[in-house]
Short mmCIF file of C-alpha atoms in Angstrom, two decimals:
data_model
loop_
_atom_site.label_atom_id
_atom_site.label_comp_id
_atom_site.label_asym_id
_atom_site.label_seq_id
_atom_site.Cartn_x
_atom_site.Cartn_y
_atom_site.Cartn_z
CA MET A 1 27.93 -61.86 128.15
CA ARG A 2 31.15 -59.86 128.59
CA ILE A 3 30.96 -56.19 127.66
CA ARG A 4 34.01 -54.94 125.76
CA PRO A 5 35.96 -52.52 128.01
CA TRP A 6 35.91 -49.64 125.55
CA ILE A 7 32.13 -49.43 125.35
CA LEU A 8 31.67 -49.62 129.11
CA ALA A 9 34.45 -47.07 129.61
CA SER A 10 32.77 -44.78 127.07
CA ALA A 11 29.50 -45.00 128.93
CA VAL A 12 31.09 -44.52 132.34
CA ALA A 13 32.98 -41.48 131.04
CA ALA A 14 29.62 -39.83 130.44
CA ALA A 15 28.16 -40.90 133.77
CA ALA A 16 27.69 -37.34 134.97
CA SER A 17 25.42 -36.66 132.01
CA VAL A 18 23.88 -40.13 131.71
CA PRO A 19 22.13 -41.02 134.97
CA TYR A 20 21.19 -44.59 134.00
CA ILE A 21 24.81 -45.79 134.23
CA VAL A 22 25.57 -48.13 137.13
CA ILE A 23 29.25 -48.94 137.62
CA GLY A 24 29.79 -52.68 137.33
CA GLN A 25 26.40 -53.31 135.73
CA VAL A 26 26.84 -55.67 132.79
CA ARG A 27 23.73 -54.73 130.83
CA ALA A 28 22.20 -51.29 130.67
CA GLY A 29 20.82 -51.23 127.15
CA TYR A 30 17.27 -51.30 125.77
CA LEU A 31 16.93 -54.93 124.69
CA PRO A 32 15.77 -57.68 127.03
CA SER A 33 18.14 -60.64 127.02
CA GLY A 34 17.43 -63.04 124.16
CA THR A 35 15.64 -60.50 121.95
CA LEU A 36 18.19 -60.73 119.15
CA ASP A 37 20.71 -63.35 118.04
CA ILE A 38 23.05 -61.61 115.62
CA ILE A 39 24.87 -64.86 114.85
CA GLN A 40 21.81 -65.98 112.88
CA VAL A 41 21.71 -62.65 111.03
CA LEU A 42 25.34 -62.13 110.00
CA PRO A 43 26.92 -64.07 107.15
CA PRO A 44 29.49 -66.48 108.59
CA ALA A 45 32.99 -65.07 108.94
CA PRO A 46 35.27 -65.78 105.98
CA VAL A 47 37.34 -68.95 106.25
CA LYS A 48 40.58 -69.89 104.54
CA GLY A 49 40.02 -70.91 100.94
CA ASP A 50 36.88 -68.90 100.19
CA LEU A 51 36.67 -65.75 98.07
CA ARG A 52 35.88 -63.39 100.95
CA TYR A 53 38.94 -64.60 102.84
CA GLU A 54 41.24 -63.89 99.90
CA HIS A 55 39.56 -60.54 99.27
CA ASP A 56 40.24 -59.53 102.88
CA ARG A 57 43.92 -60.37 102.44
CA GLN A 58 44.15 -58.35 99.23
CA VAL A 59 42.51 -55.32 100.84
CA PHE A 60 44.81 -55.46 103.86
CA LYS A 61 47.92 -55.56 101.68
CA ALA A 62 46.68 -52.86 99.31
CA THR A 63 45.84 -50.39 102.11
CA ARG A 64 49.10 -50.54 104.11
CA ALA A 65 50.53 -47.61 102.14
CA MET A 66 47.65 -45.43 103.30
CA LEU A 67 48.97 -45.32 106.86
CA THR A 68 51.51 -42.63 105.92
CA THR A 69 48.88 -40.37 104.32
CA PRO A 70 46.38 -37.90 105.84
CA ARG A 71 43.75 -40.65 105.58
CA GLY A 72 46.02 -42.77 107.73
CA ASP A 73 46.18 -39.95 110.26
CA LEU A 74 42.38 -39.90 110.41
CA ALA A 75 42.33 -43.68 110.87
CA THR A 76 44.74 -43.32 113.77
CA ARG A 77 42.54 -40.69 115.40
CA ASP A 78 39.53 -42.96 114.83
CA VAL A 79 41.07 -45.61 117.07
CA ALA A 80 39.49 -43.59 119.89
CA THR A 81 36.05 -44.77 121.02
CA GLY A 82 35.35 -42.54 124.02
CA ILE A 83 32.15 -40.53 123.99
CA PRO A 84 33.88 -37.11 123.90
CA TYR A 85 35.86 -38.16 120.82
CA MET A 86 32.87 -39.70 119.08
CA ALA A 87 30.79 -36.58 119.66
CA SER A 88 33.59 -34.46 118.24
CA ALA A 89 34.05 -36.82 115.27
CA TYR A 90 30.43 -36.35 114.21
CA SER A 91 30.21 -32.62 114.92
CA CYS A 92 31.19 -31.53 111.42
CA ALA A 93 28.59 -33.86 109.95
CA ILE A 94 25.90 -32.43 112.23
CA GLY A 95 27.02 -28.81 111.78
CA VAL A 96 27.42 -27.93 115.47
CA ASN A 97 29.72 -29.08 118.24
CA ILE A 98 28.05 -31.71 120.39
CA THR A 99 29.45 -32.76 123.76
CA PRO A 100 28.31 -34.91 126.69
CA GLU A 101 27.61 -31.64 128.50
CA ASN A 102 25.41 -29.91 125.90
CA ALA A 103 23.64 -33.04 124.59
CA PRO A 104 23.18 -35.44 127.55
CA LEU A 105 19.94 -36.99 126.27
CA THR A 106 21.49 -37.67 122.88
CA ILE A 107 24.52 -39.24 124.53
CA LYS A 108 22.30 -41.34 126.80
CA LEU A 109 20.42 -42.69 123.79
CA ILE A 110 23.56 -43.58 121.87
CA ALA A 111 25.36 -45.07 124.87
CA LYS A 112 22.47 -47.36 125.77
CA SER A 113 21.99 -48.48 122.17
CA GLY A 114 25.74 -48.99 121.93
CA ILE A 115 25.67 -51.45 124.80
CA ASP A 116 23.01 -53.47 122.99
CA ALA A 117 25.01 -53.42 119.76
CA ASN A 118 28.29 -54.25 121.49
CA THR A 119 26.67 -57.21 123.25
CA GLN A 120 25.72 -58.58 119.84
CA SER A 121 29.15 -57.82 118.38
CA GLY A 122 30.90 -59.55 121.26
CA ALA A 123 28.75 -62.65 120.90
CA ALA A 124 29.56 -62.90 117.20
CA LYS A 125 33.29 -62.36 117.73
CA ASN A 126 33.40 -65.18 120.26
CA ALA A 127 31.38 -67.45 117.99
CA PHE A 128 33.37 -66.92 114.79
CA LYS A 129 36.86 -66.38 116.30
CA ARG A 130 38.11 -64.74 113.11
CA LEU A 131 41.77 -63.66 113.18
CA ARG A 132 42.67 -60.04 112.53
CA PRO A 133 44.43 -59.23 109.24
CA PHE A 134 47.88 -58.60 110.73
CA GLN A 135 47.67 -62.04 112.37
CA ILE A 136 47.39 -63.59 108.91
CA ASP A 137 49.70 -61.40 106.81
CA GLU A 138 52.55 -59.11 107.84
CA GLY A 139 51.86 -55.41 107.63
CA LYS A 140 52.00 -52.23 109.67
CA ILE A 141 49.00 -51.21 111.75
CA CYS A 142 48.12 -47.90 113.35
CA GLN A 143 47.85 -49.04 116.99
CA PRO A 144 49.80 -51.42 119.23
CA ALA A 145 49.04 -55.04 118.43
CA ASP A 146 48.85 -55.78 122.16
CA GLU A 147 45.66 -53.72 122.32
CA LEU A 148 44.00 -56.08 119.85
CA LYS A 149 45.44 -59.52 120.52
CA ASN A 150 42.81 -60.59 123.05
CA SER A 151 39.77 -60.06 120.84
CA PHE A 152 38.66 -61.31 117.45
CA ASP A 153 38.09 -59.60 114.12
CA TYR A 154 34.54 -60.34 112.98
CA PRO A 155 32.46 -58.24 113.26
CA SER A 156 34.31 -55.00 113.95
CA GLY A 157 33.32 -53.54 117.31
CA HIS A 158 34.60 -50.10 116.34
CA THR A 159 32.44 -50.16 113.22
CA THR A 160 29.44 -51.38 115.18
CA TRP A 161 29.88 -48.48 117.61
CA GLY A 162 30.52 -45.86 114.91
CA TRP A 163 27.58 -46.99 112.77
CA THR A 164 25.33 -46.90 115.84
CA TRP A 165 26.27 -43.24 116.25
CA ALA A 166 25.68 -42.55 112.57
CA LEU A 167 22.27 -44.23 112.36
CA ILE A 168 20.94 -42.57 115.50
CA LEU A 169 22.24 -39.10 114.63
CA ALA A 170 20.81 -39.41 111.11
CA GLU A 171 17.44 -40.19 112.66
CA LEU A 172 17.69 -37.24 115.02
CA ALA A 173 18.84 -34.81 112.30
CA PRO A 174 17.52 -36.24 109.00
CA ASP A 175 18.42 -33.09 107.06
CA ARG A 176 22.08 -33.94 107.82
CA ALA A 177 21.73 -37.65 107.13
CA THR A 178 24.09 -37.67 104.14
CA PRO A 179 27.19 -36.22 105.87
CA ILE A 180 26.42 -38.08 109.10
CA LEU A 181 26.20 -41.47 107.38
CA ALA A 182 29.25 -40.69 105.25
CA ARG A 183 31.24 -40.01 108.43
CA GLY A 184 29.94 -43.25 109.91
CA ARG A 185 31.09 -45.17 106.84
CA ALA A 186 34.51 -43.53 107.07
CA TYR A 187 34.84 -44.31 110.78
CA GLY A 188 34.39 -47.99 109.98
CA GLU A 189 36.72 -47.83 106.99
CA SER A 190 39.36 -46.33 109.26
CA ARG A 191 39.68 -49.82 110.75
CA ILE A 192 40.65 -51.13 107.32
CA VAL A 193 43.19 -48.35 106.83
CA CYS A 194 44.49 -48.95 110.35
CA GLY A 195 44.96 -52.63 109.56
CA ALA A 196 43.07 -53.63 112.71
CA HIS A 197 40.13 -55.21 110.89
CA ASN A 198 39.37 -57.00 107.67
CA ALA A 199 36.98 -55.47 105.16
CA SER A 200 34.45 -58.21 105.87
CA ALA A 201 34.53 -57.33 109.57
CA VAL A 202 33.67 -53.72 108.80
CA GLU A 203 30.71 -54.85 106.71
CA GLY A 204 29.70 -57.14 109.55
CA GLY A 205 29.90 -54.28 112.03
CA ARG A 206 27.48 -52.18 110.01
CA THR A 207 25.07 -55.11 109.79
CA THR A 208 25.35 -55.68 113.52
CA ALA A 209 24.58 -52.05 114.35
CA SER A 210 21.70 -51.87 111.87
CA ALA A 211 20.10 -55.07 113.10
CA THR A 212 20.44 -54.09 116.74
CA LEU A 213 18.92 -50.67 116.19
CA ALA A 214 16.04 -52.24 114.29
CA ALA A 215 15.32 -54.31 117.39
CA ASP A 216 15.82 -51.29 119.69
CA HIS A 217 13.09 -49.44 117.79
CA GLY A 218 10.57 -51.95 119.07
CA GLN A 219 11.22 -50.91 122.68
CA ALA A 220 8.99 -48.18 124.13
CA SER A 221 11.84 -46.80 126.24
CA PHE A 222 13.99 -46.41 123.15
CA GLN A 223 11.23 -44.59 121.29
CA ALA A 224 10.76 -42.20 124.22
CA ASP A 225 14.48 -41.50 124.41
CA VAL A 226 14.62 -40.86 120.65
CA ALA A 227 11.88 -38.23 120.97
CA ALA A 228 13.67 -36.53 123.85
CA ALA A 229 17.04 -36.57 122.09
CA LYS A 230 15.54 -35.27 118.85
CA ALA A 231 14.09 -32.25 120.66
CA GLU A 232 17.37 -31.67 122.48
CA LEU A 233 19.46 -31.79 119.31
CA ALA A 234 17.05 -29.56 117.39
CA ALA A 235 17.24 -26.92 120.14
CA LEU A 236 21.02 -27.16 120.23
CA ARG A 237 21.28 -26.69 116.47
CA ALA A 238 18.85 -23.76 116.53
CA ASN A 239 20.76 -21.96 119.28
CA PRO A 240 23.04 -19.34 117.68
CA ALA A 241 25.36 -19.59 120.67
CA THR A 242 26.21 -23.23 119.95
CA ALA A 243 29.82 -23.45 118.79
CA LYS A 244 30.48 -24.48 115.21
CA PRO A 245 33.16 -27.08 114.42
CA THR A 246 36.28 -26.15 112.47
CA GLY A 247 38.33 -28.01 109.87
CA CYS A 248 35.24 -29.52 108.30
CA ASP A 249 36.27 -29.05 104.66
CA ALA A 250 39.50 -30.98 105.20
CA GLU A 251 37.64 -33.71 107.07
CA ALA A 252 35.03 -33.97 104.32
CA ARG A 253 37.75 -34.56 101.73
CA LEU A 254 39.18 -37.43 103.79
CA VAL A 255 35.73 -38.91 104.41
CA ALA A 256 35.05 -38.88 100.66
CA GLN A 257 38.34 -40.62 99.82
CA PRO A 258 37.73 -44.13 98.44
CA ILE A 259 39.23 -46.98 100.46
CA LEU A 260 38.13 -50.11 98.61
#
C-alpha cells in the first residue's frame, strides 16, 4: 500500500520528537495489516447520473465565489498538512499553543493514527477512482491543479487527516471537544471551498478517520499512547507559561460560517 507523500512528510518532519519514525518505512501505524477494510465501510463513490453526483456538482459551482472571501483565505491556508501547521490550526480550539516540541507524545499519537487512516484513505481512492470536482466542471481552485492530478477525490485525504486530529484531541481534552470538533469540520470543509474535493469526499474522509480510530482503540499500544498523551496535554494546558494562541475570535467566526 502506497503512503501518500504528505502524511509521510508530516511524520518525518516531526522525527526529532517522534522516535518511532523510520525513514522509508511504509507502515508505522497501530493497526496490523488486514485489520480494517474501509472499502466495505464507505458508501460507494458517487457516479454520473445519481443524486449524490449531481449534488457534488452543485456544491462545487455554488462555492467558487467563496475563494475571494476570508473563508477562502482560510481554505487556502488549510491546504497545508504538515504537523507544525496542523498543531497551530488546532491551538485556538484547544486554548494553548501546541507544537511538536512541547507536545511530542501527542504528536506521536496523531502521526501514527494518521498513517493508519491514510492507508485506508489511499486504498479507497484507488478503488473508487473518483474524479475531483474541477476535473468535471470548470472552476477556480485554491491550489495548483498539478498538485492534485495524480490522486483521486474520494475520500478526501485532507479531511481524513484533519478529522483524525480533531477526534484524538477531543478525546485528550474533552472539555474542549466542541471547538476542537468544529475546527476539524471546518478543516474538511476547506477542501470544498478550495475546490479540491467534492462534498461527498469530505463526508467520506470523516467516515474513514472515524472508522480507523475505532479500530485503533482496540490496540493496546494505542491505548497506552492515548494515556501518555492525555497526561502530557493536561500538564501543558495547566502550565501558566504555555503560550496562548492569538486571533482566535476571527478564526471562530470563519469556522462557524456555513458552507453547505
